[in-house]
mmCIF file of C-alpha atoms and ligand atoms in Angstrom:
data_model
loop_
_atom_site.group_PDB
_atom_site.id
_atom_site.type_symbol
_atom_site.label_atom_id
_atom_site.label_comp_id
_atom_site.label_asym_id
_atom_site.label_seq_id
_atom_site.Cartn_x
_atom_site.Cartn_y
_atom_site.Cartn_z
ATOM 1 C CA MET A 1 12.610 -14.770 -28.448
ATOM 2 C CA ILE A 2 12.690 -16.600 -25.126
ATOM 3 C CA LYS A 3 9.805 -18.940 -24.564
ATOM 4 C CA GLY A 4 8.274 -20.164 -21.345
ATOM 5 C CA ILE A 5 8.892 -23.707 -20.231
ATOM 6 C CA PHE A 6 5.843 -25.900 -20.654
ATOM 7 C CA PRO A 7 5.426 -29.689 -20.453
ATOM 8 C CA THR A 8 3.914 -29.761 -23.947
ATOM 9 C CA GLU A 9 4.073 -33.554 -24.225
ATOM 10 C CA LYS A 10 2.130 -34.038 -21.022
ATOM 11 C CA PHE A 11 -0.423 -31.504 -22.206
ATOM 12 C CA GLU A 12 -1.302 -33.710 -25.182
ATOM 13 C CA ALA A 13 -3.310 -35.989 -22.882
ATOM 14 C CA PHE A 14 -5.749 -33.223 -21.907
ATOM 15 C CA GLU A 15 -8.687 -31.710 -23.654
ATOM 16 C CA THR A 16 -8.160 -28.057 -24.563
ATOM 17 C CA PRO A 17 -8.639 -25.322 -23.604
ATOM 18 C CA PHE A 18 -7.480 -25.460 -19.981
ATOM 19 C CA TYR A 19 -5.820 -23.233 -17.427
ATOM 20 C CA TYR A 20 -2.317 -24.218 -16.419
ATOM 21 C CA TYR A 21 -0.771 -22.968 -13.196
ATOM 22 C CA ASP A 22 2.973 -22.961 -12.590
ATOM 23 C CA ILE A 23 3.011 -23.679 -8.859
ATOM 24 C CA THR A 24 6.775 -23.198 -8.579
ATOM 25 C CA LEU A 25 6.398 -19.631 -9.823
ATOM 26 C CA LEU A 26 3.442 -19.026 -7.528
ATOM 27 C CA ARG A 27 5.486 -20.225 -4.547
ATOM 28 C CA GLU A 28 8.427 -18.020 -5.568
ATOM 29 C CA THR A 29 6.073 -15.052 -5.791
ATOM 30 C CA LEU A 30 4.585 -15.737 -2.369
ATOM 31 C CA ASP A 31 8.082 -16.218 -0.895
ATOM 32 C CA THR A 32 9.114 -12.856 -2.344
ATOM 33 C CA ILE A 33 6.116 -11.106 -0.789
ATOM 34 C CA ARG A 34 6.834 -12.753 2.521
ATOM 35 C CA GLN A 35 10.499 -11.638 2.406
ATOM 36 C CA GLU A 36 9.691 -8.068 1.394
ATOM 37 C CA THR A 37 7.181 -7.633 4.238
ATOM 38 C CA ALA A 38 9.113 -9.528 6.942
ATOM 39 C CA GLY A 39 9.643 -7.578 10.139
ATOM 40 C CA LYS A 40 7.223 -4.837 9.118
ATOM 41 C CA PRO A 41 3.673 -4.280 10.411
ATOM 42 C CA PHE A 42 2.415 -5.116 6.913
ATOM 43 C CA HIS A 43 -0.515 -7.484 6.330
ATOM 44 C CA ILE A 44 -1.470 -9.011 3.004
ATOM 45 C CA HIS A 45 -5.076 -9.823 2.146
ATOM 46 C CA TYR A 46 -5.123 -11.678 -1.148
ATOM 47 C CA ALA A 47 -7.936 -10.363 -3.385
ATOM 48 C CA ILE A 48 -9.888 -13.546 -4.062
ATOM 49 C CA LYS A 49 -11.621 -12.149 -7.114
ATOM 50 C CA ALA A 50 -8.379 -12.374 -9.100
ATOM 51 C CA ASN A 51 -8.371 -16.166 -8.871
ATOM 52 C CA ALA A 52 -10.649 -18.185 -6.622
ATOM 53 C CA ASN A 53 -9.465 -21.657 -7.607
ATOM 54 C CA PRO A 54 -9.490 -23.688 -4.361
ATOM 55 C CA GLU A 55 -5.995 -25.138 -4.992
ATOM 56 C CA ILE A 56 -4.568 -21.651 -5.416
ATOM 57 C CA LEU A 57 -6.479 -20.348 -2.397
ATOM 58 C CA ARG A 58 -5.302 -23.153 -0.140
ATOM 59 C CA LEU A 59 -1.688 -22.514 -1.117
ATOM 60 C CA ILE A 60 -1.953 -18.757 -0.504
ATOM 61 C CA ALA A 61 -3.717 -19.351 2.839
ATOM 62 C CA SER A 62 -0.927 -21.736 3.875
ATOM 63 C CA TYR A 63 1.502 -18.799 3.719
ATOM 64 C CA GLY A 64 -0.472 -17.070 6.452
ATOM 65 C CA PHE A 65 -1.869 -14.353 4.201
ATOM 66 C CA GLY A 66 -5.398 -13.041 4.713
ATOM 67 C CA ALA A 67 -8.146 -12.552 2.138
ATOM 68 C CA ASP A 68 -9.947 -9.623 0.564
ATOM 69 C CA CYS A 69 -13.482 -10.557 -0.491
ATOM 70 C CA VAL A 70 -16.025 -8.696 -2.586
ATOM 71 C CA SER A 71 -19.028 -10.997 -2.062
ATOM 72 C CA GLY A 72 -20.541 -13.195 0.612
ATOM 73 C CA ASN A 73 -19.751 -16.277 -1.422
ATOM 74 C CA GLU A 74 -16.108 -15.215 -1.619
ATOM 75 C CA ILE A 75 -16.079 -15.060 2.188
ATOM 76 C CA LEU A 76 -17.490 -18.607 2.348
ATOM 77 C CA ARG A 77 -14.950 -19.818 -0.245
ATOM 78 C CA ALA A 78 -12.085 -18.143 1.646
ATOM 79 C CA LEU A 79 -13.135 -19.772 4.920
ATOM 80 C CA ALA A 80 -13.509 -23.182 3.246
ATOM 81 C CA CYS A 81 -9.991 -22.885 1.804
ATOM 82 C CA GLY A 82 -8.302 -22.106 5.090
ATOM 83 C CA PHE A 83 -8.234 -18.319 5.439
ATOM 84 C CA PRO A 84 -9.053 -17.422 9.063
ATOM 85 C CA ALA A 85 -12.051 -15.093 9.495
ATOM 86 C CA SER A 86 -9.829 -12.790 11.541
ATOM 87 C CA LYS A 87 -7.878 -11.989 8.337
ATOM 88 C CA ILE A 88 -10.826 -11.457 5.970
ATOM 89 C CA ALA A 89 -11.627 -7.951 4.725
ATOM 90 C CA PHE A 90 -14.948 -7.439 2.939
ATOM 91 C CA ALA A 91 -15.272 -4.719 0.279
ATOM 92 C CA GLY A 92 -17.930 -4.012 -2.346
ATOM 93 C CA VAL A 93 -20.401 -1.244 -3.168
ATOM 94 C CA GLY A 94 -23.476 -3.443 -3.122
ATOM 95 C CA LYS A 95 -23.218 -5.726 -0.108
ATOM 96 C CA THR A 96 -26.639 -7.331 0.392
ATOM 97 C CA ASP A 97 -28.166 -8.087 3.790
ATOM 98 C CA ARG A 98 -27.360 -11.772 3.346
ATOM 99 C CA GLU A 99 -23.729 -10.979 2.578
ATOM 100 C CA ILE A 100 -23.377 -8.608 5.513
ATOM 101 C CA ARG A 101 -24.846 -11.268 7.812
ATOM 102 C CA ILE A 102 -22.286 -13.787 6.545
ATOM 103 C CA GLY A 103 -19.527 -11.362 7.507
ATOM 104 C CA LEU A 104 -21.042 -10.613 10.920
ATOM 105 C CA GLU A 105 -21.777 -14.241 11.789
ATOM 106 C CA ASN A 106 -18.210 -15.219 11.005
ATOM 107 C CA ASP A 107 -16.641 -12.278 12.866
ATOM 108 C CA ILE A 108 -14.497 -11.185 9.934
ATOM 109 C CA PHE A 109 -11.613 -8.772 10.370
ATOM 110 C CA CYS A 110 -13.198 -5.748 8.719
ATOM 111 C CA PHE A 111 -15.999 -4.377 6.548
ATOM 112 C CA ASN A 112 -14.675 -1.880 4.037
ATOM 113 C CA VAL A 113 -17.720 0.385 3.885
ATOM 114 C CA GLU A 114 -18.333 2.286 0.665
ATOM 115 C CA SER A 115 -21.353 4.535 1.379
ATOM 116 C CA MET A 116 -23.493 6.096 4.058
ATOM 117 C CA ALA A 117 -26.440 3.937 3.032
ATOM 118 C CA GLU A 118 -24.367 0.807 3.584
ATOM 119 C CA LEU A 119 -23.180 2.032 6.978
ATOM 120 C CA GLU A 120 -26.764 2.460 8.122
ATOM 121 C CA VAL A 121 -27.751 -1.057 7.048
ATOM 122 C CA LEU A 122 -24.629 -2.558 8.592
ATOM 123 C CA ASN A 123 -25.389 -0.769 11.866
ATOM 124 C CA GLY A 124 -28.896 -2.250 11.919
ATOM 125 C CA LEU A 125 -27.823 -5.798 11.059
ATOM 126 C CA ALA A 126 -25.045 -5.685 13.661
ATOM 127 C CA ALA A 127 -27.563 -4.538 16.289
ATOM 128 C CA ALA A 128 -29.789 -7.521 15.412
ATOM 129 C CA GLN A 129 -26.856 -9.845 16.134
ATOM 130 C CA GLY A 130 -25.832 -7.927 19.249
ATOM 131 C CA LYS A 131 -22.449 -7.175 17.705
ATOM 132 C CA LYS A 132 -20.254 -4.249 16.863
ATOM 133 C CA ALA A 133 -19.133 -4.312 13.241
ATOM 134 C CA PRO A 134 -15.446 -3.516 12.617
ATOM 135 C CA VAL A 135 -15.321 -0.928 9.835
ATOM 136 C CA ALA A 136 -12.775 0.747 7.621
ATOM 137 C CA LEU A 137 -14.153 3.596 5.544
ATOM 138 C CA ARG A 138 -13.298 3.291 1.873
ATOM 139 C CA ILE A 139 -12.388 6.825 0.896
ATOM 140 C CA ASN A 140 -11.867 8.149 -2.607
ATOM 141 C CA PRO A 141 -8.420 9.724 -2.486
ATOM 142 C CA ASN A 142 -8.952 11.331 -5.904
ATOM 143 C CA VAL A 143 -5.655 9.880 -7.119
ATOM 144 C CA ASP A 144 -5.258 9.064 -10.791
ATOM 145 C CA ALA A 145 -3.993 5.523 -11.241
ATOM 146 C CA HIS A 146 -2.891 6.165 -14.854
ATOM 147 C CA THR A 147 -4.427 2.932 -16.017
ATOM 148 C CA HIS A 148 -7.327 1.900 -18.267
ATOM 149 C CA HIS A 149 -10.472 3.883 -17.360
ATOM 150 C CA TYR A 150 -12.435 0.677 -16.730
ATOM 151 C CA ILE A 151 -9.999 -0.248 -13.956
ATOM 152 C CA THR A 152 -9.540 3.200 -12.400
ATOM 153 C CA THR A 153 -11.492 3.393 -9.179
ATOM 154 C CA GLY A 154 -9.995 6.114 -6.991
ATOM 155 C CA LEU A 155 -11.327 9.269 -8.648
ATOM 156 C CA ASN A 156 -14.216 11.338 -7.255
ATOM 157 C CA GLU A 157 -17.708 10.658 -8.668
ATOM 158 C CA ASN A 158 -17.088 6.987 -8.937
ATOM 159 C CA LYS A 159 -19.484 4.293 -7.809
ATOM 160 C CA PHE A 160 -16.775 3.141 -5.391
ATOM 161 C CA GLY A 161 -15.971 4.661 -2.029
ATOM 162 C CA ILE A 162 -16.875 7.674 0.063
ATOM 163 C CA ASN A 163 -15.992 11.246 -0.880
ATOM 164 C CA GLU A 164 -14.124 13.327 1.666
ATOM 165 C CA ASP A 165 -16.946 15.859 1.883
ATOM 166 C CA ASP A 166 -19.204 13.186 3.354
ATOM 167 C CA LEU A 167 -16.852 12.231 6.177
ATOM 168 C CA PRO A 168 -18.278 14.562 8.868
ATOM 169 C CA ALA A 169 -21.781 13.164 8.285
ATOM 170 C CA ILE A 170 -20.397 9.617 8.352
ATOM 171 C CA LEU A 171 -18.710 10.221 11.691
ATOM 172 C CA ARG A 172 -21.946 11.595 13.148
ATOM 173 C CA MET A 173 -23.780 8.520 11.945
ATOM 174 C CA ILE A 174 -21.182 6.214 13.524
ATOM 175 C CA ALA A 175 -21.428 8.083 16.840
ATOM 176 C CA GLU A 176 -25.216 7.871 16.860
ATOM 177 C CA GLY A 177 -25.542 4.312 15.583
ATOM 178 C CA GLN A 178 -23.374 2.687 18.257
ATOM 179 C CA GLN A 179 -22.940 -0.667 16.500
ATOM 180 C CA ILE A 180 -19.961 0.403 14.389
ATOM 181 C CA ASN A 181 -16.378 0.116 15.542
ATOM 182 C CA LEU A 182 -14.356 2.406 13.296
ATOM 183 C CA ILE A 183 -10.935 0.760 13.033
ATOM 184 C CA GLY A 184 -9.465 2.259 9.911
ATOM 185 C CA ILE A 185 -9.481 3.808 6.486
ATOM 186 C CA HIS A 186 -9.332 1.972 3.173
ATOM 187 C CA PHE A 187 -8.346 2.905 -0.372
ATOM 188 C CA HIS A 188 -8.129 1.169 -3.714
ATOM 189 C CA ILE A 189 -7.164 3.405 -6.598
ATOM 190 C CA GLY A 190 -7.250 0.988 -9.507
ATOM 191 C CA SER A 191 -5.595 -2.014 -11.060
ATOM 192 C CA GLN A 192 -2.593 -2.885 -13.237
ATOM 193 C CA ILE A 193 -0.717 0.152 -11.936
ATOM 194 C CA THR A 194 2.880 0.110 -13.178
ATOM 195 C CA ASP A 195 3.696 3.773 -12.563
ATOM 196 C CA LEU A 196 4.499 3.530 -8.865
ATOM 197 C CA SER A 197 4.262 7.313 -8.437
ATOM 198 C CA SER A 198 0.478 6.823 -8.239
ATOM 199 C CA PHE A 199 1.091 5.000 -4.958
ATOM 200 C CA GLU A 200 3.284 7.885 -3.766
ATOM 201 C CA ASP A 201 0.358 10.237 -4.420
ATOM 202 C CA LEU A 202 -1.832 7.845 -2.470
ATOM 203 C CA CYS A 203 0.537 7.899 0.523
ATOM 204 C CA VAL A 204 0.451 11.704 0.649
ATOM 205 C CA LYS A 205 -3.326 11.600 0.639
ATOM 206 C CA VAL A 206 -3.465 8.907 3.330
ATOM 207 C CA LEU A 207 -1.288 10.994 5.645
ATOM 208 C CA GLU A 208 -3.502 14.052 5.122
ATOM 209 C CA LEU A 209 -6.599 12.056 5.927
ATOM 210 C CA ARG A 210 -4.996 10.474 8.976
ATOM 211 C CA GLU A 211 -4.292 14.006 10.226
ATOM 212 C CA TRP A 212 -7.882 14.988 9.619
ATOM 213 C CA PHE A 213 -9.115 12.033 11.681
ATOM 214 C CA HIS A 214 -6.690 12.953 14.461
ATOM 215 C CA ARG A 215 -8.178 16.419 14.576
ATOM 216 C CA GLN A 216 -11.580 14.775 15.130
ATOM 217 C CA GLY A 217 -10.019 12.874 18.044
ATOM 218 C CA ILE A 218 -9.920 9.561 16.172
ATOM 219 C CA THR A 219 -6.922 7.243 15.939
ATOM 220 C CA LEU A 220 -6.968 4.570 13.287
ATOM 221 C CA PRO A 221 -5.233 1.265 14.002
ATOM 222 C CA VAL A 222 -5.740 0.065 10.413
ATOM 223 C CA ILE A 223 -4.642 1.666 7.178
ATOM 224 C CA ASN A 224 -5.554 -0.329 4.114
ATOM 225 C CA VAL A 225 -4.109 0.805 0.795
ATOM 226 C CA GLY A 226 -5.873 -1.801 -1.337
ATOM 227 C CA GLY A 227 -4.275 -3.503 -4.302
ATOM 228 C CA GLY A 228 -3.471 -2.579 -7.860
ATOM 229 C CA LEU A 229 0.203 -3.380 -8.337
ATOM 230 C CA GLY A 230 0.668 -4.212 -12.005
ATOM 231 C CA ILE A 231 2.629 -6.965 -13.700
ATOM 232 C CA ASN A 232 4.638 -7.063 -16.914
ATOM 233 C CA TYR A 233 2.274 -8.579 -19.487
ATOM 234 C CA GLN A 234 4.765 -7.878 -22.307
ATOM 235 C CA HIS A 235 7.647 -9.925 -20.950
ATOM 236 C CA PRO A 236 6.384 -12.792 -18.788
ATOM 237 C CA ASN A 237 9.639 -14.717 -19.227
ATOM 238 C CA HIS A 238 11.996 -11.850 -18.339
ATOM 239 C CA CYS A 239 9.851 -10.394 -15.550
ATOM 240 C CA PRO A 240 7.835 -13.225 -14.023
ATOM 241 C CA ILE A 241 7.520 -11.570 -10.602
ATOM 242 C CA ALA A 242 6.100 -8.081 -9.984
ATOM 243 C CA ASP A 243 8.368 -5.475 -8.445
ATOM 244 C CA PHE A 244 7.320 -6.109 -4.854
ATOM 245 C CA GLU A 245 10.614 -4.756 -3.548
ATOM 246 C CA SER A 246 10.029 -1.227 -4.891
ATOM 247 C CA TYR A 247 6.351 -1.404 -4.049
ATOM 248 C CA PHE A 248 6.732 -2.221 -0.359
ATOM 249 C CA ARG A 249 9.786 0.021 -0.018
ATOM 250 C CA LEU A 250 7.723 2.929 -1.303
ATOM 251 C CA PHE A 251 5.054 2.480 1.379
ATOM 252 C CA ASP A 252 7.717 1.982 4.027
ATOM 253 C CA LYS A 253 9.331 5.242 2.990
ATOM 254 C CA TYR A 254 6.317 7.488 2.394
ATOM 255 C CA LEU A 255 3.775 6.170 4.874
ATOM 256 C CA LYS A 256 5.325 6.339 8.316
ATOM 257 C CA LEU A 257 3.080 4.345 10.597
ATOM 258 C CA GLU A 258 2.217 5.265 14.131
ATOM 259 C CA GLU A 259 2.775 2.909 17.002
ATOM 260 C CA ASP A 260 0.283 0.015 16.938
ATOM 261 C CA GLN A 261 -0.813 0.978 13.447
ATOM 262 C CA THR A 262 -0.794 -1.742 10.774
ATOM 263 C CA LEU A 263 -0.657 -1.316 7.015
ATOM 264 C CA HIS A 264 -2.846 -3.617 4.959
ATOM 265 C CA PHE A 265 -2.525 -4.530 1.288
ATOM 266 C CA GLU A 266 -5.060 -6.250 -0.943
ATOM 267 C CA LEU A 267 -2.979 -7.652 -3.760
ATOM 268 C CA GLY A 268 -4.729 -9.695 -6.403
ATOM 269 C CA ARG A 269 -3.286 -9.619 -9.908
ATOM 270 C CA SER A 270 0.357 -9.265 -8.894
ATOM 271 C CA MET A 271 0.145 -12.431 -6.800
ATOM 272 C CA VAL A 272 -1.470 -14.784 -9.300
ATOM 273 C CA ALA A 273 -1.442 -13.398 -12.862
ATOM 274 C CA PRO A 274 2.034 -14.544 -13.957
ATOM 275 C CA CYS A 275 1.694 -18.157 -12.795
ATOM 276 C CA GLY A 276 -1.314 -18.892 -15.023
ATOM 277 C CA SER A 277 -1.556 -19.606 -18.733
ATOM 278 C CA LEU A 278 -4.521 -20.414 -20.895
ATOM 279 C CA ILE A 279 -3.553 -23.386 -23.048
ATOM 280 C CA THR A 280 -5.474 -23.671 -26.287
ATOM 281 C CA ARG A 281 -5.196 -25.568 -29.548
ATOM 282 C CA VAL A 282 -5.142 -24.264 -33.097
ATOM 283 C CA VAL A 283 -8.348 -25.370 -34.786
ATOM 284 C CA TYR A 284 -7.764 -23.725 -38.154
ATOM 285 C CA VAL A 285 -5.191 -21.529 -39.834
ATOM 286 C CA LYS A 286 -7.093 -19.212 -42.124
ATOM 287 C CA GLU A 287 -5.273 -17.297 -44.806
ATOM 288 C CA GLY A 288 -6.928 -13.923 -45.239
ATOM 289 C CA MET A 289 -6.112 -11.498 -48.055
ATOM 290 C CA GLN A 290 -3.274 -9.882 -46.144
ATOM 291 C CA LYS A 291 -3.352 -11.554 -42.780
ATOM 292 C CA LYS A 292 -3.163 -14.996 -41.337
ATOM 293 C CA PHE A 293 -5.699 -15.879 -38.697
ATOM 294 C CA LEU A 294 -5.012 -18.438 -36.059
ATOM 295 C CA ILE A 295 -8.390 -19.696 -34.935
ATOM 296 C CA VAL A 296 -7.974 -21.342 -31.547
ATOM 297 C CA ASP A 297 -10.361 -23.314 -29.342
ATOM 298 C CA ALA A 298 -10.302 -20.792 -26.463
ATOM 299 C CA GLY A 299 -12.084 -17.485 -26.643
ATOM 300 C CA MET A 300 -13.282 -14.526 -24.642
ATOM 301 C CA THR A 301 -15.317 -16.993 -22.592
ATOM 302 C CA GLU A 302 -12.074 -18.320 -21.054
ATOM 303 C CA LEU A 303 -10.109 -15.034 -21.009
ATOM 304 C CA ILE A 304 -12.176 -11.908 -21.460
ATOM 305 C CA ARG A 305 -9.484 -9.315 -20.678
ATOM 306 C CA PRO A 306 -8.486 -8.569 -24.296
ATOM 307 C CA ALA A 307 -12.137 -8.135 -25.329
ATOM 308 C CA LEU A 308 -13.125 -6.195 -22.204
ATOM 309 C CA TYR A 309 -10.136 -3.926 -21.591
ATOM 310 C CA GLN A 310 -8.144 -4.200 -24.838
ATOM 311 C CA ALA A 311 -5.589 -5.934 -22.642
ATOM 312 C CA PHE A 312 -2.357 -7.349 -23.993
ATOM 313 C CA HIS A 313 -1.337 -10.950 -23.314
ATOM 314 C CA HIS A 314 1.888 -12.472 -24.542
ATOM 315 C CA ILE A 315 1.267 -15.552 -26.707
ATOM 316 C CA GLU A 316 3.517 -18.481 -27.609
ATOM 317 C CA ASN A 317 3.196 -21.498 -29.853
ATOM 318 C CA ILE A 318 4.553 -24.225 -27.569
ATOM 319 C CA SER A 319 4.453 -26.938 -30.260
ATOM 320 C CA SER A 320 6.478 -25.217 -32.985
ATOM 321 C CA GLU A 321 10.085 -24.114 -33.472
ATOM 322 C CA GLU A 322 9.490 -22.826 -37.012
ATOM 323 C CA PRO A 323 10.389 -19.230 -37.957
ATOM 324 C CA TYR A 324 8.238 -16.425 -36.607
ATOM 325 C CA THR A 325 5.416 -14.933 -38.630
ATOM 326 C CA PRO A 326 2.573 -12.568 -37.606
ATOM 327 C CA TYR A 327 -0.900 -13.899 -36.856
ATOM 328 C CA ASP A 328 -4.192 -12.548 -35.644
ATOM 329 C CA VAL A 329 -5.058 -14.933 -32.843
ATOM 330 C CA VAL A 330 -8.820 -15.227 -32.531
ATOM 331 C CA GLY A 331 -11.345 -17.342 -30.664
ATOM 332 C CA PRO A 332 -14.443 -19.185 -31.894
ATOM 333 C CA ILE A 333 -17.032 -17.010 -30.107
ATOM 334 C CA CYS A 334 -19.612 -15.189 -32.211
ATOM 335 C CA GLU A 335 -18.365 -11.693 -31.313
ATOM 336 C CA SER A 336 -16.014 -9.478 -33.304
ATOM 337 C CA SER A 337 -14.224 -8.552 -30.096
ATOM 338 C CA ASP A 338 -13.190 -12.193 -29.578
ATOM 339 C CA VAL A 339 -9.583 -11.458 -30.503
ATOM 340 C CA PHE A 340 -6.556 -12.282 -28.336
ATOM 341 C CA ALA A 341 -3.971 -10.407 -30.400
ATOM 342 C CA ARG A 342 -3.429 -8.833 -33.803
ATOM 343 C CA ASP A 343 -0.272 -9.228 -35.897
ATOM 344 C CA PHE A 344 1.367 -11.192 -33.138
ATOM 345 C CA PRO A 345 4.649 -12.941 -34.080
ATOM 346 C CA LEU A 346 4.384 -16.683 -33.467
ATOM 347 C CA ASN A 347 6.361 -19.665 -34.661
ATOM 348 C CA GLU A 348 4.716 -20.766 -37.874
ATOM 349 C CA SER A 349 1.632 -22.657 -36.761
ATOM 350 C CA LYS A 350 -0.538 -25.480 -37.990
ATOM 351 C CA ARG A 351 -3.786 -27.129 -37.015
ATOM 352 C CA GLY A 352 -3.384 -29.015 -33.721
ATOM 353 C CA ASP A 353 -0.507 -26.917 -32.307
ATOM 354 C CA LEU A 354 -0.739 -25.894 -28.672
ATOM 355 C CA ILE A 355 -0.749 -22.181 -27.877
ATOM 356 C CA ALA A 356 -0.026 -20.659 -24.467
ATOM 357 C CA ILE A 357 -1.694 -17.341 -23.664
ATOM 358 C CA ARG A 358 0.412 -16.053 -20.826
ATOM 359 C CA SER A 359 -0.233 -14.145 -17.591
ATOM 360 C CA ALA A 360 -3.780 -15.458 -17.433
ATOM 361 C CA GLY A 361 -3.702 -16.382 -13.745
ATOM 362 C CA ALA A 362 -5.642 -13.278 -12.673
ATOM 363 C CA TYR A 363 -9.096 -12.375 -13.980
ATOM 364 C CA GLY A 364 -8.990 -15.368 -16.346
ATOM 365 C CA GLU A 365 -10.627 -18.352 -14.734
ATOM 366 C CA THR A 366 -12.686 -16.165 -12.362
ATOM 367 C CA MET A 367 -14.252 -14.303 -15.273
ATOM 368 C CA ALA A 368 -14.978 -17.385 -17.393
ATOM 369 C CA SER A 369 -18.506 -17.648 -18.745
ATOM 370 C CA THR A 370 -20.683 -20.231 -20.444
ATOM 371 C CA TYR A 371 -21.682 -17.920 -23.315
ATOM 372 C CA ASN A 372 -22.348 -19.977 -26.462
ATOM 373 C CA CYS A 373 -23.072 -22.917 -24.092
ATOM 374 C CA ARG A 374 -19.378 -23.415 -23.575
ATOM 375 C CA ALA A 375 -18.008 -25.511 -20.725
ATOM 376 C CA ILE A 376 -15.874 -23.962 -17.988
ATOM 377 C CA PRO A 377 -12.414 -25.417 -18.658
ATOM 378 C CA ALA A 378 -10.380 -27.619 -16.330
ATOM 379 C CA SER A 379 -7.367 -26.390 -14.363
ATOM 380 C CA LEU A 380 -4.001 -28.159 -14.355
ATOM 381 C CA PHE A 381 -1.265 -27.612 -11.802
ATOM 382 C CA SER A 382 2.424 -28.043 -12.553
ATOM 383 C CA ASP A 383 3.014 -30.020 -9.353
ATOM 384 C CA LYS A 384 0.235 -32.498 -10.111
ATOM 385 C CA LEU A 385 0.926 -33.479 -13.732
HETATM 386 C C1 PLP L 401 -9.986 -5.852 -7.168
HETATM 387 C C2 PLP L 401 -9.627 -5.318 -5.844
HETATM 388 C C3 PLP L 401 -8.349 -5.531 -5.332
HETATM 389 C C4 PLP L 401 -7.259 -6.261 -6.090
HETATM 390 O O1 PLP L 401 -6.806 -5.523 -7.153
HETATM 391 P P1 PLP L 401 -5.541 -6.024 -8.043
HETATM 392 O O2 PLP L 401 -5.409 -4.989 -9.060
HETATM 393 O O3 PLP L 401 -5.903 -7.361 -8.593
HETATM 394 O O4 PLP L 401 -4.367 -6.088 -7.119
HETATM 395 C C5 PLP L 401 -8.083 -5.044 -4.069
HETATM 396 N N1 PLP L 401 -9.013 -4.382 -3.353
HETATM 397 C C6 PLP L 401 -10.254 -4.143 -3.823
HETATM 398 C C7 PLP L 401 -11.223 -3.414 -2.990
HETATM 399 C C8 PLP L 401 -10.598 -4.606 -5.077
HETATM 400 O O5 PLP L 401 -11.825 -4.370 -5.556
#
């Protein structure tokens, strides 16, 4: 089995658990995205919720990418870390008045509006500031993302987005309200999508909807297809970078843009997941009746994805070269779901060994909690060790 390359000796100086970010890999990923979108009217808005660490944000902003935010505080964090307001999209089903005002005051690129009720409030708050709010309507394309049901968002009767049937009423409201500048349509069908045909289905739907808007006499300068590109959690060493080439080629092929139309992407996971690992230490090896448990000092409080979505993360013992043997890798939290993996082959392990839980760069640190009065761990960066 190939293992990742980690500076295990340097790690010994730090208290575990901690997040470790491979900045070389992150840069390679960002370079790849830049190459695959060069010369096309494609715009990337990094989905901050995947990883909002200021170091990571500053690096992504330095590449000229925009940001996709799902809260007012994410907008403030994005601005503080160097993303220009003119490249910030703001999504979310429950935008509060305060959050909408933050967006309006900063003249962000676009509000991705998810309901009629939100549109009405946005219209009123924009009027109070004497502004027109730039809006893309988040529409449910009713496309199945073929992913875990907790991270499928594009089906009808979902808390996210507007159903097609409501579009005529929405357009009437926009015409009457006067403070809304309809600039585009927005979609986000789910996350960790590895079957790219879901995106083909999305393109077909987008073209249909664009036609429908044309028939209402509306041209849309902005088409935003959201995020959702998956990564290979099984083989982080063989496939450290998501298949951006196929992904962008697909949109180029199936979604022919009109003149002056731009295509926007909100990639989160695929940009930052592979570069991050959760580094944890073996506290105890417990011999069960038939199993061996590796009890480590990180738990669902530092990486909740396995407990929340039954997600798989590749795991390596980065202190041992002994033969492989299966372990249940579990955390110290008082919950039965606090399990990182079952029967996972690891080099034979002992108390004190360092364990790397891979592909933890997205939805790891941002979802950390203080349950059991635990501390939020530190972050280490490969270029600063
Ligand atoms: C979470 C989210 C994204 C990013 O999704 P990934 O699967 O991490 O790429 C993009 N857009 C919206 C609206 C989101 O909620």
